[in-house]
GROMACS .gro file of C-alpha atoms in nm:
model
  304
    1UNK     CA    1   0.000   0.000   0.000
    2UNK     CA    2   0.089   0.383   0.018
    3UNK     CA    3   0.337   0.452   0.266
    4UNK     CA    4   0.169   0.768   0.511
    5UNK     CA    5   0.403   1.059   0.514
    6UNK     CA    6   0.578   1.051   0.822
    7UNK     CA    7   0.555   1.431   0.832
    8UNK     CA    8   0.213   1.487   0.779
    9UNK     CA    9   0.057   1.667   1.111
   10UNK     CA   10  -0.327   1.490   1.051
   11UNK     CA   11  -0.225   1.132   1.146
   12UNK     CA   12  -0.095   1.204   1.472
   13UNK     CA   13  -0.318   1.454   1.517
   14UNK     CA   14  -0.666   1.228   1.430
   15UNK     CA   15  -0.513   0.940   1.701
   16UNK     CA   16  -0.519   1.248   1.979
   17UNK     CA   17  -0.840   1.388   1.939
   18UNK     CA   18  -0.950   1.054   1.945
   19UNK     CA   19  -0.781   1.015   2.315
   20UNK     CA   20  -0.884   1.338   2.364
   21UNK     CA   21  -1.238   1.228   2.350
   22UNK     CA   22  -1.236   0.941   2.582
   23UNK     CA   23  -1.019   1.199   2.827
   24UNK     CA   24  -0.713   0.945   2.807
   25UNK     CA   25  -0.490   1.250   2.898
   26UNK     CA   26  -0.211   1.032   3.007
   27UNK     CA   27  -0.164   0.816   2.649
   28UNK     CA   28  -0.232   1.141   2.483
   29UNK     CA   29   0.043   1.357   2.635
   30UNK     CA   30   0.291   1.060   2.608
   31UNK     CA   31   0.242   0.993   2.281
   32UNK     CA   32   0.265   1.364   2.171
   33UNK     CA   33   0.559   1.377   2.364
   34UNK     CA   34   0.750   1.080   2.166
   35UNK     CA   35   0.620   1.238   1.814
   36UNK     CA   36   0.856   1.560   1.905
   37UNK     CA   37   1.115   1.359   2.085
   38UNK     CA   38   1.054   1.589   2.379
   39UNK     CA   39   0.937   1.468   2.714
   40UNK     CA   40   0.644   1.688   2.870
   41UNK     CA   41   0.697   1.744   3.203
   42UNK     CA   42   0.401   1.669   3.496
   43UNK     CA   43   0.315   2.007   3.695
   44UNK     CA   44   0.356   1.800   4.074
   45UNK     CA   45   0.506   1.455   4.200
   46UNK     CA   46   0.163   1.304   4.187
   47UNK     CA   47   0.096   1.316   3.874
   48UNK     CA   48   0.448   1.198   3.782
   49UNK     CA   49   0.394   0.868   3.959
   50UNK     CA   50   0.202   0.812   3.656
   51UNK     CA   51   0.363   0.511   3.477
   52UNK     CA   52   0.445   0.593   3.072
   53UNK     CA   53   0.348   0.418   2.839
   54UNK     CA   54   0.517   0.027   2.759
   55UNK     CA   55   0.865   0.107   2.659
   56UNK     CA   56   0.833  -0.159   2.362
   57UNK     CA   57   0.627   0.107   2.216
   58UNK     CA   58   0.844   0.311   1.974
   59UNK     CA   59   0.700   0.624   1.738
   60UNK     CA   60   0.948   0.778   1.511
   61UNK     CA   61   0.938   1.133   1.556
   62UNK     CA   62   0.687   1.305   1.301
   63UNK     CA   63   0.610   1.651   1.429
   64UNK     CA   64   0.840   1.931   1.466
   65UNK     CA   65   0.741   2.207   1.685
   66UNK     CA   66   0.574   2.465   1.425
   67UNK     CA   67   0.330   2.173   1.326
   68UNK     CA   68   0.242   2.084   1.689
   69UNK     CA   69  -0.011   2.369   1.781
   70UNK     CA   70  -0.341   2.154   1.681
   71UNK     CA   71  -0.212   1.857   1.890
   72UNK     CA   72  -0.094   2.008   2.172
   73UNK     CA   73  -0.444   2.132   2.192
   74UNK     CA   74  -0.602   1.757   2.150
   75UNK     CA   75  -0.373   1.725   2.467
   76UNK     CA   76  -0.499   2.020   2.667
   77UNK     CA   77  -0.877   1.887   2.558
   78UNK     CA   78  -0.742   1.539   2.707
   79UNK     CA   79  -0.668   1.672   3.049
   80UNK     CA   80  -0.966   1.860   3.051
   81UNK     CA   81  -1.205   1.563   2.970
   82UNK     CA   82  -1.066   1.317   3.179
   83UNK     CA   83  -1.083   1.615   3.511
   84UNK     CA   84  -1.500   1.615   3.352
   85UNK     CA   85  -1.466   1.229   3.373
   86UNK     CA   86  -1.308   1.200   3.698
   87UNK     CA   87  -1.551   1.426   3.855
   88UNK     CA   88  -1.849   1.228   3.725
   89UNK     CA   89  -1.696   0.889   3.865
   90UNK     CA   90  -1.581   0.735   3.548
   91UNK     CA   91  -1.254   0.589   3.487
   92UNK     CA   92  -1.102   0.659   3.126
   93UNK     CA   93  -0.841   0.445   3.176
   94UNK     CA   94  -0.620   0.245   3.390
   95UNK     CA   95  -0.382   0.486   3.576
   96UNK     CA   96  -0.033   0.304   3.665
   97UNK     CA   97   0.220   0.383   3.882
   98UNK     CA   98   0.607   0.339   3.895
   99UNK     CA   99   0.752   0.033   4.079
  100UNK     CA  100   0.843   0.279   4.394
  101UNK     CA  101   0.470   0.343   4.372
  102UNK     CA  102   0.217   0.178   4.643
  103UNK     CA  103   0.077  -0.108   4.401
  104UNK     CA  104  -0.224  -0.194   4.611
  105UNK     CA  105  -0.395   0.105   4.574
  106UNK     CA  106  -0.538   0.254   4.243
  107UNK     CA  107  -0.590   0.614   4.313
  108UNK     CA  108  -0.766   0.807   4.094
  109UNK     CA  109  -0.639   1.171   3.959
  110UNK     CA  110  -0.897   1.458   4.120
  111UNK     CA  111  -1.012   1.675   3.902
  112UNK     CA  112  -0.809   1.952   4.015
  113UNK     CA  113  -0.488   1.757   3.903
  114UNK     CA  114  -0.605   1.693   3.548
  115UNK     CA  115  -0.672   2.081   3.513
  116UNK     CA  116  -0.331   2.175   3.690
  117UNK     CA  117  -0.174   1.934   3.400
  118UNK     CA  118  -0.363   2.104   3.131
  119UNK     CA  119  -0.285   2.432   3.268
  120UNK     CA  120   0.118   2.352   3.299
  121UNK     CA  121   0.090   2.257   2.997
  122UNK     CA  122  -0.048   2.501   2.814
  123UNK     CA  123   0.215   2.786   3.021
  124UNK     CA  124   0.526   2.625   3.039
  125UNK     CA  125   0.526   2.337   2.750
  126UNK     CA  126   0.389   2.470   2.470
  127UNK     CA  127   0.576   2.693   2.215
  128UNK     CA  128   0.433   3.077   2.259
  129UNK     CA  129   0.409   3.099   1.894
  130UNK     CA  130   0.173   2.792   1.883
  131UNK     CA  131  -0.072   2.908   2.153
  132UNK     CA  132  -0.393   3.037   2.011
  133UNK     CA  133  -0.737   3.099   2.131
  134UNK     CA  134  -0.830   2.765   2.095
  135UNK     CA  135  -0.547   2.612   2.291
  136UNK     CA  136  -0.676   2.879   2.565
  137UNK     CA  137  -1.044   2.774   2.549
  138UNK     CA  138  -0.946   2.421   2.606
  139UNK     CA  139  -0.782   2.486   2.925
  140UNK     CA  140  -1.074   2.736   3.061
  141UNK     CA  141  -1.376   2.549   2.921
  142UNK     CA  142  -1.247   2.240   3.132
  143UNK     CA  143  -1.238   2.443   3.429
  144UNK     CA  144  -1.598   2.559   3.344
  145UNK     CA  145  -1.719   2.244   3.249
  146UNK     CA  146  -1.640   2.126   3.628
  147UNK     CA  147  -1.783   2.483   3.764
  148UNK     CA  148  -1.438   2.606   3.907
  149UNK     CA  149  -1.512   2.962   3.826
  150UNK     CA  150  -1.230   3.097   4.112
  151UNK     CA  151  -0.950   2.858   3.943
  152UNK     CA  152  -1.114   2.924   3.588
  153UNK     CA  153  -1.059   3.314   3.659
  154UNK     CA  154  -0.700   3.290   3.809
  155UNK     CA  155  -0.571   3.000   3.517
  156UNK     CA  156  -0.717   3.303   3.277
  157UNK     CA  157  -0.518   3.607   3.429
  158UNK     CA  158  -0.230   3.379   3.435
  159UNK     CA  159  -0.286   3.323   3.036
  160UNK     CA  160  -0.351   3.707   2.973
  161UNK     CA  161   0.024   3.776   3.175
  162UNK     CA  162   0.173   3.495   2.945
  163UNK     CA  163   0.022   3.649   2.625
  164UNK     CA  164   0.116   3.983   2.743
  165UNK     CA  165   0.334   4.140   2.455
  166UNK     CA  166   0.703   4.258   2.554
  167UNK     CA  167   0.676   4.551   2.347
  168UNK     CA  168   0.337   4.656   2.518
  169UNK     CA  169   0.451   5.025   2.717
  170UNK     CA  170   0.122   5.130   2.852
  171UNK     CA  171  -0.013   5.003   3.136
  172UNK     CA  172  -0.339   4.891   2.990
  173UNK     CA  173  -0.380   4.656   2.658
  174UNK     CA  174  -0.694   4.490   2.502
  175UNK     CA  175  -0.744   4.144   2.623
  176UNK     CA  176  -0.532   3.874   2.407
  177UNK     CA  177  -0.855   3.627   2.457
  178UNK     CA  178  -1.163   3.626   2.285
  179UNK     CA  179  -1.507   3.640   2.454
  180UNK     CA  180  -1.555   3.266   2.418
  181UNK     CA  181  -1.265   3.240   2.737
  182UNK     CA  182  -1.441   3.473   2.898
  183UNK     CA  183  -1.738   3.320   2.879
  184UNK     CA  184  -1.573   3.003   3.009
  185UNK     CA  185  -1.542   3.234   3.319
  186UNK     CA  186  -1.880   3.313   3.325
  187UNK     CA  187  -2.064   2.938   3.280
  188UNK     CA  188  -1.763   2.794   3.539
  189UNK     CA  189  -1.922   3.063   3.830
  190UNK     CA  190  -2.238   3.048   3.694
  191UNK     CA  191  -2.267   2.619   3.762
  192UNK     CA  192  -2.136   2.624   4.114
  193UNK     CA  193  -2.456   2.815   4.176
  194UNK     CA  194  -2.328   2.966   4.469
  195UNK     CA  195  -2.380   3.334   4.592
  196UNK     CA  196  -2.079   3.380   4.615
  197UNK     CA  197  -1.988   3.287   4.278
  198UNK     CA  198  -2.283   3.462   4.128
  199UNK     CA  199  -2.072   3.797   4.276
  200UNK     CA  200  -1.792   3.680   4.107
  201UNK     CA  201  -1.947   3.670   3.801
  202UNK     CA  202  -2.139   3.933   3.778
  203UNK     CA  203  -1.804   4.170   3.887
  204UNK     CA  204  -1.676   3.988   3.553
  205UNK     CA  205  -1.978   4.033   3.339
  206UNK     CA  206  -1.966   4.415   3.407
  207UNK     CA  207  -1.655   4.471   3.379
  208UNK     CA  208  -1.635   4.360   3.029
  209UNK     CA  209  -2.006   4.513   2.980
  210UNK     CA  210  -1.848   4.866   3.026
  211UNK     CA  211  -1.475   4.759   2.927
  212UNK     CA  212  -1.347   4.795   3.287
  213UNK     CA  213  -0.991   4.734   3.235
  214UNK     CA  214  -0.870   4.423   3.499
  215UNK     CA  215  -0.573   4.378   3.664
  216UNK     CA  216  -0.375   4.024   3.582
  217UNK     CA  217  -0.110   4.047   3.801
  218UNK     CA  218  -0.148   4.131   4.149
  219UNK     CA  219   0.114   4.426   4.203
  220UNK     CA  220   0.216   4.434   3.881
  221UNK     CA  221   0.014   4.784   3.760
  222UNK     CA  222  -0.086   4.615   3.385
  223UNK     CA  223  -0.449   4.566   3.327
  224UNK     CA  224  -0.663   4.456   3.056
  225UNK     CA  225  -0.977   4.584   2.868
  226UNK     CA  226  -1.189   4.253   2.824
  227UNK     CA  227  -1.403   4.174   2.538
  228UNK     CA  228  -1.741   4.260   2.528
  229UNK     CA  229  -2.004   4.078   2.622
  230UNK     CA  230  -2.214   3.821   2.333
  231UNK     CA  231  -2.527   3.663   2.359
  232UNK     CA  232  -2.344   3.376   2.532
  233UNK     CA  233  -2.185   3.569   2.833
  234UNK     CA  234  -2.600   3.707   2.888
  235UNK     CA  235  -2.768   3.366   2.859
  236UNK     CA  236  -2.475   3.216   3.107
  237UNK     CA  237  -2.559   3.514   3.388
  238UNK     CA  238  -2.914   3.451   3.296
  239UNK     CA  239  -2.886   3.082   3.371
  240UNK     CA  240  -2.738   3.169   3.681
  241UNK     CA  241  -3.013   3.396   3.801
  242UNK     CA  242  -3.271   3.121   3.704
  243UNK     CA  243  -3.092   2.889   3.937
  244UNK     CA  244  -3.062   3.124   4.224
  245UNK     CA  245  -3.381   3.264   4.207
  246UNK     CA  246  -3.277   3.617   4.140
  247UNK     CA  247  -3.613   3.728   3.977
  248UNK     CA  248  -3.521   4.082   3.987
  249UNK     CA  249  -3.157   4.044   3.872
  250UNK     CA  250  -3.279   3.886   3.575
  251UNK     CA  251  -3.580   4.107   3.500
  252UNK     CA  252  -3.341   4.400   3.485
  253UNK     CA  253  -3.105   4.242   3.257
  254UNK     CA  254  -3.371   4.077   3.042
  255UNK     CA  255  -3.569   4.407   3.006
  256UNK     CA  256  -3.228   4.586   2.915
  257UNK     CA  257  -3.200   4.324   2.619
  258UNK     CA  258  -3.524   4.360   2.482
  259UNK     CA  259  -3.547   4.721   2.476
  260UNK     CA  260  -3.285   4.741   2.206
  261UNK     CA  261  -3.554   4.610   1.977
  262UNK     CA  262  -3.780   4.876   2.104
  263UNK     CA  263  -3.586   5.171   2.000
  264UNK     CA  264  -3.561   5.396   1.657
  265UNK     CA  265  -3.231   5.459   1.687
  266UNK     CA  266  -2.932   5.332   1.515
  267UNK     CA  267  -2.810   5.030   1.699
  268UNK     CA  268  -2.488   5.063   1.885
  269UNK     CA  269  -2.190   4.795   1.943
  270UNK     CA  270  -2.229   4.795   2.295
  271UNK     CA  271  -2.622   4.756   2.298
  272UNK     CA  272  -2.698   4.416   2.445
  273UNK     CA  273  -2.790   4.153   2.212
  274UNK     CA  274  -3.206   4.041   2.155
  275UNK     CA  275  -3.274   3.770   2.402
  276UNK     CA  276  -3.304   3.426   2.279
  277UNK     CA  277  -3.608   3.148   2.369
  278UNK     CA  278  -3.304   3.011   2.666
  279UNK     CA  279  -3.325   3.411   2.808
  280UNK     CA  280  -3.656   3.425   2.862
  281UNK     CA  281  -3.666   3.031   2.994
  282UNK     CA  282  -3.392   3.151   3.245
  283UNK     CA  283  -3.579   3.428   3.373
  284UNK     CA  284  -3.889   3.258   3.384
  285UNK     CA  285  -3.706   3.046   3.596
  286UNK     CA  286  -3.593   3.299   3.816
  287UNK     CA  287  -3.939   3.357   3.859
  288UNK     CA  288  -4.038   2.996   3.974
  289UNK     CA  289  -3.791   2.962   4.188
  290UNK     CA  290  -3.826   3.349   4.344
  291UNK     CA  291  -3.979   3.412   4.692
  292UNK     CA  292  -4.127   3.746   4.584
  293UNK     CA  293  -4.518   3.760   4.588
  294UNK     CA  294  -4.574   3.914   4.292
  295UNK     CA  295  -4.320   3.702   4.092
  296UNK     CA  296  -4.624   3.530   3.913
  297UNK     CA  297  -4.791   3.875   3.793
  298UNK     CA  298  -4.402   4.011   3.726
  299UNK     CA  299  -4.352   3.673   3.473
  300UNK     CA  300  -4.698   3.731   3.334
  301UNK     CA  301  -4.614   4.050   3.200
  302UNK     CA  302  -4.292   3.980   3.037
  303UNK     CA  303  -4.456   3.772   2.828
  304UNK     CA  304  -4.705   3.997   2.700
   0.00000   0.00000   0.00000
């Protein structure tokens, strides 16, 4: 048959999104590892108890580092599923450990590991150059996914300092991330469904609402203008509302949404967006689960 170019990126890169998948973070990161003849280091002891993969195996390297960005993202999406795995109970694989290891117990990474891997990954291994929004969103969305929105929030400051340009003078710069990190933010805070996450995430919601610029390095005097809010960053606060109950909350921000429809006016890039059917489901369940009296006659009316 054909003999497969040895230096063609989409190989390797199909068999790691396919790990990626099944969150075999582990197999993934080895085997990226051995395609670049570099060895990716572990970000504590823990995780390098991990045993490697059988040395029998051998993979002749095929990647150089310019054509690694894509799979060092199927990597990041690895860590990040199996944290999603481990905190829903399911194994992905067999972890092994080292000879020096304690044999008769199979421990199980904790969710918080996985995402320190990704995240260690994704600051120290990867080639600057080959770090792009996606590789970010794959680190914050797993975070989000678990509803870390504290951890989701610092690993994203610690990306903005990373991207920060060297030839940036000012003290304040326009984000490096897209919205779709920040809304990673947003859903992580928003799923704890905590009070004191909702505070967290509405602080972040209006600061990039009014382009509030926010500081990513404590002491450090450089801030950042975040992007603006989509139609994803108001359904997430919506959702939260819903959960919490926070009729009000989400009448106010509901009512802001649909009065840009209302008006004659040229429309302006920091208008809100038109709510979608999942808005006005959120803040109908604010509504249900409100204590206010009038919450019925309130939901009522936004529907008219």
């Amino acid at each position: 048959g054909r003999k497969v170019e040895e230096e063609d990126p989409r190989l390797i890169g199909a068999v790691l999104n396919g790990l990626a998948q099944w969150g075999r973070a582990e197999e993934a990161q080895i085997l990226l590892g051995r395609t670049l003849g570099v060895e990716i280091s572990m970000a504590n002891k823990k995780l390098s108890a991990i045993q490697s993969l059988d040395q029998d195996v051998t993979c002749p390297r095929k990647l150089t580092q310019s054509q690694a960005g894509p799979c060092y993202d199927a990597v990041l999406r690895a860590w990040s599923k199996c944290a999603l795995l481990t905190q829903q109970q399911i194994q992905p694989n067999t972890i092994k450990f080292d000879e020096q290891s304690d044999k008769s117990v199979k421990k199980r990474l904790a969710p918080v590991d996985a995402m320190s891997q990704a995240l260690h990954i994704l600051l120290t291994q990867m080639p600057p150059e080959q770090i792009s929004n996606r590789s970010c969103s794959a680190v914050l969305q797993g975070y989000g996914a678990l509803g870390m929105g504290k951890e989701a929030e610092d690993a994203l400051l610690k990306i903005e300092w990373m991207l920060k340009s060297p030839l940036e003078e000012g003290p304040i710069a326009s984000s490096s991330l897209d919205v779709a990190c920040y809304n990673s933010i947003l859903h992580g805070y928003c799923k704890a469904s905590k009070r004191e996450d909702m505070h967290s995430a509405v602080k972040l919601f209006q600061a990039m609402k009014t382009e509030t610029p926010i500081e990513i390095n404590t002491g450090s005097s450089f801030f950042v203008i975040p992007p603006m809010p989509d139609i994803i960053s108001y359904a997430s606060l919506l959702n939260c509302y819903g959960k919490l109950g926070m009729a009000s909350e989400a009448e106010k921000l509901i009512n802001s949404m649909m009065s840009v429809g209302t008006t004659t006016r040229k429309p302006l890039e920091t208008d809100p967006p038109e709510p979608t059917i999942a808005c006005y489901i959120s803040t109908m369940q604010a509504f249900e689960n409100s204590f206010d009296r009038d919450a019925p006659a309130r939901a009522l009316a936004l529907l008219q």
